[in-house]
PDB file of C-alpha atoms in Angstrom:
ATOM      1  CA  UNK A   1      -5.706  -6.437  13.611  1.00 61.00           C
ATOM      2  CA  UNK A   2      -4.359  -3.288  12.799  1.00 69.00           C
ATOM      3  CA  UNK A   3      -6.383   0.224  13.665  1.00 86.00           C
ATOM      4  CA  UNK A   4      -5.686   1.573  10.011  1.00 93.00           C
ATOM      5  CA  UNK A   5      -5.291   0.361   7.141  1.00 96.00           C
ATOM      6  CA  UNK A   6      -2.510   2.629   5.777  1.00 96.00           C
ATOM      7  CA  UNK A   7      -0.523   0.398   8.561  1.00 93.00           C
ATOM      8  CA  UNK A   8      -1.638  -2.967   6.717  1.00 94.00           C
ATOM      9  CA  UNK A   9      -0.107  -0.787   3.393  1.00 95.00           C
ATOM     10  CA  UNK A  10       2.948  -0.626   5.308  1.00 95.00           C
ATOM     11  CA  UNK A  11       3.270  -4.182   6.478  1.00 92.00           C
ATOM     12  CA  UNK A  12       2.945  -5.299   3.049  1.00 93.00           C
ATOM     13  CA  UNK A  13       4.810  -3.328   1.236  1.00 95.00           C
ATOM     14  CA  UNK A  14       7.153  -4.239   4.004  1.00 93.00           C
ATOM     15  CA  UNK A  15       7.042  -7.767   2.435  1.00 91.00           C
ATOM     16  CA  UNK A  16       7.822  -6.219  -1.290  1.00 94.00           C
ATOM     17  CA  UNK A  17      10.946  -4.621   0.114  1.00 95.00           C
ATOM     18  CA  UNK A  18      12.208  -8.260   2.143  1.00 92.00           C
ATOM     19  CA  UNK A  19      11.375 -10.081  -1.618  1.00 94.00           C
ATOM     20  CA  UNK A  20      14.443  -7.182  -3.431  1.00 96.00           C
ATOM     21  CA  UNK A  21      11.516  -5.285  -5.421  1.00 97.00           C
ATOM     22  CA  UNK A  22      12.694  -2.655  -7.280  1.00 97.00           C
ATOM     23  CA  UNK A  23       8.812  -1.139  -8.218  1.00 98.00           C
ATOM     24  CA  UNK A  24       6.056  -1.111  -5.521  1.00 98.00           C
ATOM     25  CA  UNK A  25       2.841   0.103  -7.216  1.00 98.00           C
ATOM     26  CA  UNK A  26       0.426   1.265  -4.433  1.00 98.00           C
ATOM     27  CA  UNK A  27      -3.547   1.630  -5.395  1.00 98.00           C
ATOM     28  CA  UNK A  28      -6.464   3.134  -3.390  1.00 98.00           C
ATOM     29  CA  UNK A  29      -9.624   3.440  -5.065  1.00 98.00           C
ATOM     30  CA  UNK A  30     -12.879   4.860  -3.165  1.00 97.00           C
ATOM     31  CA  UNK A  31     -15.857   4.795  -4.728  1.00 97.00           C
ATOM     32  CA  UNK A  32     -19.211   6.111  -3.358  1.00 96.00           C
ATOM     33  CA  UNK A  33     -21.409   4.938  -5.899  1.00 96.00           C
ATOM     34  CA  UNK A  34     -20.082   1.196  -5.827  1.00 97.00           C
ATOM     35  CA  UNK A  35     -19.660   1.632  -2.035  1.00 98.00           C
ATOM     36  CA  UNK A  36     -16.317   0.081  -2.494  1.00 98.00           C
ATOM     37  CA  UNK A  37     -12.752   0.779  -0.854  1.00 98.00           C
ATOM     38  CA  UNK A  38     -10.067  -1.333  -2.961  1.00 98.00           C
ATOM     39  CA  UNK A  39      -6.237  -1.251  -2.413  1.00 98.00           C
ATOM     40  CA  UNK A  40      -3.753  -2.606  -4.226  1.00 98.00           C
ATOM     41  CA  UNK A  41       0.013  -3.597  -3.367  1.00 98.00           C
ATOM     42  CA  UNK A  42       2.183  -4.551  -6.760  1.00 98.00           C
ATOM     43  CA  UNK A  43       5.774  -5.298  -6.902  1.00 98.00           C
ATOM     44  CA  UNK A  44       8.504  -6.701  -9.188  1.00 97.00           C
ATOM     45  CA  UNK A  45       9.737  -8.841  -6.428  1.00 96.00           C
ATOM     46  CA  UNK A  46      11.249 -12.560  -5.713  1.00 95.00           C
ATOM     47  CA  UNK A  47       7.225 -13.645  -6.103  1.00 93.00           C
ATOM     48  CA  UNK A  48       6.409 -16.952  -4.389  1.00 91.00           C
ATOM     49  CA  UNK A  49       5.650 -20.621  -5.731  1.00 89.00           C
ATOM     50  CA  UNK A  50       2.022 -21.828  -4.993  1.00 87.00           C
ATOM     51  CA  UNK A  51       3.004 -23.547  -2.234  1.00 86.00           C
ATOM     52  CA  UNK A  52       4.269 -20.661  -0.114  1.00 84.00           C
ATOM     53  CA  UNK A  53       1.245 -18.372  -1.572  1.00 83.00           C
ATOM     54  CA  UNK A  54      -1.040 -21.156   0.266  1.00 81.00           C
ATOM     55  CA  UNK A  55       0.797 -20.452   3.492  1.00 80.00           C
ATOM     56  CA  UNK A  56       1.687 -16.518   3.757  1.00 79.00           C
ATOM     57  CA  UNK A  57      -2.260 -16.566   4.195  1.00 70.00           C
ATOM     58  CA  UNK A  58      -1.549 -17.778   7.511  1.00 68.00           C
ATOM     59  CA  UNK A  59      -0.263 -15.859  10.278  1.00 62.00           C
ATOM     60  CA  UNK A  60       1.910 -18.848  11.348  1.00 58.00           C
ATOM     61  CA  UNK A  61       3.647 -18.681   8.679  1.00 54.00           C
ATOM     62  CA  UNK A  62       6.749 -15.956   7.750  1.00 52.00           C
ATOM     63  CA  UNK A  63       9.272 -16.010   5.378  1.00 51.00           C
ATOM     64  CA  UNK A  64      11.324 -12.816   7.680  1.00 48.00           C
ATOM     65  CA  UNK A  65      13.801 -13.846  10.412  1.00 49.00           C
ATOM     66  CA  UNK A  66      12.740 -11.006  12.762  1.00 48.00           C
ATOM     67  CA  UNK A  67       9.535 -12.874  13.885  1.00 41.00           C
ATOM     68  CA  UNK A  68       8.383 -16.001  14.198  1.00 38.00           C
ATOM     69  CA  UNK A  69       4.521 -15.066  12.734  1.00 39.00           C
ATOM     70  CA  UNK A  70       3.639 -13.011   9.282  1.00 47.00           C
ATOM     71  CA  UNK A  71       0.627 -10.831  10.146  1.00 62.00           C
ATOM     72  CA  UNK A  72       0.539  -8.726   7.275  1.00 78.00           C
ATOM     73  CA  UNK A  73      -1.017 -10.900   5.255  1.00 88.00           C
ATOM     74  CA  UNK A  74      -3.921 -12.072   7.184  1.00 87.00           C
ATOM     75  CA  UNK A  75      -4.620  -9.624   8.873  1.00 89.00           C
ATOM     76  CA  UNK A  76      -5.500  -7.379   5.710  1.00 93.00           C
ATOM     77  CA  UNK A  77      -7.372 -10.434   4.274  1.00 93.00           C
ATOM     78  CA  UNK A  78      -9.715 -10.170   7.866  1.00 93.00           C
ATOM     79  CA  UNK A  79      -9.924  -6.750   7.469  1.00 94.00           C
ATOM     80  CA  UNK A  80     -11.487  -6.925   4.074  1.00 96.00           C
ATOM     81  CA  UNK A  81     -13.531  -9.970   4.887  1.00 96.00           C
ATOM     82  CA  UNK A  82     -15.205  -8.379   7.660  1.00 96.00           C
ATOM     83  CA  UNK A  83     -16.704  -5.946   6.093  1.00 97.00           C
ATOM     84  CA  UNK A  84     -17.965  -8.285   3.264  1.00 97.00           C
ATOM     85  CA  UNK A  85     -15.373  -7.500   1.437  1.00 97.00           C
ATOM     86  CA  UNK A  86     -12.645  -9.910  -0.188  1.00 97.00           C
ATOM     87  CA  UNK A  87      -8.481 -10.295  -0.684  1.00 96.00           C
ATOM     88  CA  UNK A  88      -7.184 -12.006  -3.878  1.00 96.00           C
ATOM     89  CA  UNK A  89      -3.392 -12.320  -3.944  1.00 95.00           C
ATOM     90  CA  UNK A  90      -1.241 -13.963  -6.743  1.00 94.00           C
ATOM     91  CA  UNK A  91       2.380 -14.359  -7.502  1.00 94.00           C
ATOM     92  CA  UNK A  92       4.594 -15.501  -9.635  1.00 93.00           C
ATOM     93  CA  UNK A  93       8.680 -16.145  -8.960  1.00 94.00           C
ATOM     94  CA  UNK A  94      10.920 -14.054 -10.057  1.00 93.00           C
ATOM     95  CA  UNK A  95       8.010 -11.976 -11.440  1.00 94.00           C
ATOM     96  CA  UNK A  96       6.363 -10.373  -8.310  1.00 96.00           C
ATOM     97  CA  UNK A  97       3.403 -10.162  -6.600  1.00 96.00           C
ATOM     98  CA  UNK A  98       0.090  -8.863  -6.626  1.00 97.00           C
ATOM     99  CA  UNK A  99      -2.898  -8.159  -3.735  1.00 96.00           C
ATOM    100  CA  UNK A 100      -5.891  -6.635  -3.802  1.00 98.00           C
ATOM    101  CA  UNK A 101      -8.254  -5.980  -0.888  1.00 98.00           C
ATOM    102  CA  UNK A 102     -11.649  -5.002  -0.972  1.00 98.00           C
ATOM    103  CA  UNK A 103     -13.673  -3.188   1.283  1.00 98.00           C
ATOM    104  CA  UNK A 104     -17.719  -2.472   1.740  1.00 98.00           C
ATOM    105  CA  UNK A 105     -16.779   0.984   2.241  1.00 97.00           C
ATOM    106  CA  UNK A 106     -19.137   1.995   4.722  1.00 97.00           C
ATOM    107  CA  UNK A 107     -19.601  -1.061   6.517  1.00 97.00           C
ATOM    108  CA  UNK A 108     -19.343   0.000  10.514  1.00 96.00           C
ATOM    109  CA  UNK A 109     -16.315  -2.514  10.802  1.00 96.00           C
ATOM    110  CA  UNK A 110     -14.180  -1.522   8.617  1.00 97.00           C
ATOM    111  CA  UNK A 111     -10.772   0.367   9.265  1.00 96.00           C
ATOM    112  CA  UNK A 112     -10.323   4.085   8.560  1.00 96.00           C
ATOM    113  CA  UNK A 113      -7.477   4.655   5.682  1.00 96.00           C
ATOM    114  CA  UNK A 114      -5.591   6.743   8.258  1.00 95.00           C
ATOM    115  CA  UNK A 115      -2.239   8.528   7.168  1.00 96.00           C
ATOM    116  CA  UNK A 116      -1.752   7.282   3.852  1.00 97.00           C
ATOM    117  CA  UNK A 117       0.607  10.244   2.917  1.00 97.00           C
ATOM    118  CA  UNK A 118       2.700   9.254   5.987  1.00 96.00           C
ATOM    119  CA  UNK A 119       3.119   5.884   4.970  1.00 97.00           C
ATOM    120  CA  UNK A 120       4.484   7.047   1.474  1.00 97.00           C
ATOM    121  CA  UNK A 121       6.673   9.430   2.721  1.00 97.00           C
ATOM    122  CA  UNK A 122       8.069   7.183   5.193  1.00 96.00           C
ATOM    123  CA  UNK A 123       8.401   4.209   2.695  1.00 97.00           C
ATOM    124  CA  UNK A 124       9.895   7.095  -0.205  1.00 96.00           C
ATOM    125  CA  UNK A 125      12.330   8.823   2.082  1.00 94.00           C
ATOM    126  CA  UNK A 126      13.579   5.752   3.966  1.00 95.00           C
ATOM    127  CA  UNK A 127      13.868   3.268   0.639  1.00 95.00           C
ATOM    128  CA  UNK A 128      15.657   5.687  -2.425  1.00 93.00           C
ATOM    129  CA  UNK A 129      16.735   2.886  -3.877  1.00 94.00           C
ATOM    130  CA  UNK A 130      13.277   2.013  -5.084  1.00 96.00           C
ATOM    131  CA  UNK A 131      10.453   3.184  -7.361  1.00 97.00           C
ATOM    132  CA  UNK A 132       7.300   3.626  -5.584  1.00 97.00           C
ATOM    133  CA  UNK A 133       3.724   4.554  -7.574  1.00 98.00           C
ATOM    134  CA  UNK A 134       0.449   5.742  -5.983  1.00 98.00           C
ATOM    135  CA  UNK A 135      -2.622   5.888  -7.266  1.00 98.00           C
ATOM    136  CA  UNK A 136      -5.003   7.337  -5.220  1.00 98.00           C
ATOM    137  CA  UNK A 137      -8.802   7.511  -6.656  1.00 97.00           C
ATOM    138  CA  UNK A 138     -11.796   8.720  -5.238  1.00 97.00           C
ATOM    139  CA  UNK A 139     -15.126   8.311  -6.916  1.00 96.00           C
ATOM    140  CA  UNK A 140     -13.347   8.706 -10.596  1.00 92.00           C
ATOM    141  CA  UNK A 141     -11.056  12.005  -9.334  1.00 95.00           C
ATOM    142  CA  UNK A 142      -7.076  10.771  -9.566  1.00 97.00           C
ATOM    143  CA  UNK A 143      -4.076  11.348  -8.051  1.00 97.00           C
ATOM    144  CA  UNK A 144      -0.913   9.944  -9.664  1.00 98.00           C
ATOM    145  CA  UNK A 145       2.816  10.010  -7.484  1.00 97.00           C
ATOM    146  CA  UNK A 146       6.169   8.692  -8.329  1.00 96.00           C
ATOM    147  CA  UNK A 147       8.876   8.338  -6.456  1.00 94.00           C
ATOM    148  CA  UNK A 148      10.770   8.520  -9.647  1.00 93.00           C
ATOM    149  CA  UNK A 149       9.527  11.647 -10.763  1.00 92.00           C
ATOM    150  CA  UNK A 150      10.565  13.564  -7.110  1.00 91.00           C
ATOM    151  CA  UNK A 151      13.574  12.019  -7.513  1.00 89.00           C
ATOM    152  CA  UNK A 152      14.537  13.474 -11.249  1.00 90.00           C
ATOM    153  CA  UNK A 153      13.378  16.669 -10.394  1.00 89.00           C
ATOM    154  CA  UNK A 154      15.659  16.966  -7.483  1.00 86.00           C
ATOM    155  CA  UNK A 155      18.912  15.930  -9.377  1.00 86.00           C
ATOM    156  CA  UNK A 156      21.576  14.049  -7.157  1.00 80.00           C
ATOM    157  CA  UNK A 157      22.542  16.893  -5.186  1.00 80.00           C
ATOM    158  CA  UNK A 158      19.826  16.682  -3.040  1.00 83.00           C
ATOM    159  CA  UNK A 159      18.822  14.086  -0.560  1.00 87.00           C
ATOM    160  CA  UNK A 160      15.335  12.698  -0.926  1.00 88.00           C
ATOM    161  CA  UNK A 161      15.211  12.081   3.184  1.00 88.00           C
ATOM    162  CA  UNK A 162      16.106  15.248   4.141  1.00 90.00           C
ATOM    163  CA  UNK A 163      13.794  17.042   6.841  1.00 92.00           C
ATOM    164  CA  UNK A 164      12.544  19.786   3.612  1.00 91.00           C
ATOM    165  CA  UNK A 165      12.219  16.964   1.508  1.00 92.00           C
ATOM    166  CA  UNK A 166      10.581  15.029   3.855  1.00 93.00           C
ATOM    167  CA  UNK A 167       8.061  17.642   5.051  1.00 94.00           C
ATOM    168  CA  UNK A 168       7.294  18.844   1.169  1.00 93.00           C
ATOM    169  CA  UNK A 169       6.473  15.365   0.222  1.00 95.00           C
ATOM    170  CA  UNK A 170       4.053  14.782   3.468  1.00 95.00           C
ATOM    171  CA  UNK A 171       2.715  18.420   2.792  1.00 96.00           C
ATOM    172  CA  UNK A 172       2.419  17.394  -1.033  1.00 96.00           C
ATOM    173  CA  UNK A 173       0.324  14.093  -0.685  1.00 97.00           C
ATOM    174  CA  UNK A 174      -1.817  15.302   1.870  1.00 96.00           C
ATOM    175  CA  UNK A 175      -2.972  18.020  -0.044  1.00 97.00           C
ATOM    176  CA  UNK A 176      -3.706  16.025  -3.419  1.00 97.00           C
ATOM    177  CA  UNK A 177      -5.369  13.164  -1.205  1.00 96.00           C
ATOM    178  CA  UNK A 178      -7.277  15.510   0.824  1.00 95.00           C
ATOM    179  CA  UNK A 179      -8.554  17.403  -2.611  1.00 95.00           C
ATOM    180  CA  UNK A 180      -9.632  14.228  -4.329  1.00 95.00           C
ATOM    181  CA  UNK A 181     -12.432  13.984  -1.369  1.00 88.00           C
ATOM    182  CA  UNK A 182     -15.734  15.670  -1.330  1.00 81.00           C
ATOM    183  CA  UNK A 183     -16.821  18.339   0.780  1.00 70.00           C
ATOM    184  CA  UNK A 184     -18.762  17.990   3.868  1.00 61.00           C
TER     185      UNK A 184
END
């Protein structure tokens, strides 16, 4: 397994990028009340047939060339399961794919979130050819990003992986993330 789950985020989103997906919609949602941690991975991707959604839940089974095993998958789905949680996924080809993972949030086993804001700046800066969304919730409080958005308001003249860039849009999400969370 993975020690955070913003590195399972990043292993499937991974995936999203491998099926050509030119939207990746990215959703955490913490809630205190419900005691729930949910994330969600969209895309606009390839998508899979039944058949090969039966096997990606196996870690034997990859469609990448790299590697001869596809851990993303399952190792999410044990994450969330562990905690009593549980992981849907459903695609459709040429339509995309959807997961969600759920999480008892304070259940002793599960992951911490660790750098979310890293992950999205590293999959922004180092993929400019596609959209990503987050959505990052926290007991109702909201935090909307768009790769698209960053990417208007600096024009073509300026390049979105650039150190500045890079550093405002770390700086940025870790800020709004941080802000959606209570105070100790």
């Amino acid at each position: 397994m993975m020690e955070e789950l913003s590195l399972n985020i990043l292993d499937i989103v991974q995936n999203s990028i491998s099926a050509k997906a030119t939207l990746i919609e990215i959703s955490v949602e913490e809630s205190d009340k419900e005691n729930l941690l949910i994330i969600r991975v969209n895309d606009n991707g390839y998508g899979m047939d039944e058949e090969l959604l039966e096997k990606v839940q196996n870690p034997f089974v990859t469609t990448r060339t790299t590697r001869k095993v596809g851990l993303g998958i399952s190792f999410l789905k044990e994450a969330a399961e562990i905690t009593g949680g549980s992981f849907e996924i459903y695609s459709t080809p040429n339509a995309g794919t959807n997961l969600t993972a759920t999480f008892t949030k304070d259940h002793i086993d599960r992951q911490p979130m660790g750098d979310i804001a890293g992950t999205i700046t590293t999959l922004v800066t180092l993929n400019p050819q596609i959209n990503f969304a987050l959505t990052y919730t926290v007991n109702r409080e909201r935090f909307d990003f768009t790769s698209e958005e960053v990417k208007e308001q600096l024009g073509d003249e300026v390049d979105i992986s650039s150190p500045a860039i890079v550093s405002f849009l770390s700086e940025y999400l870790n800020q709004h993330i941080e802000n959606l969370k209570p105070a100790l």
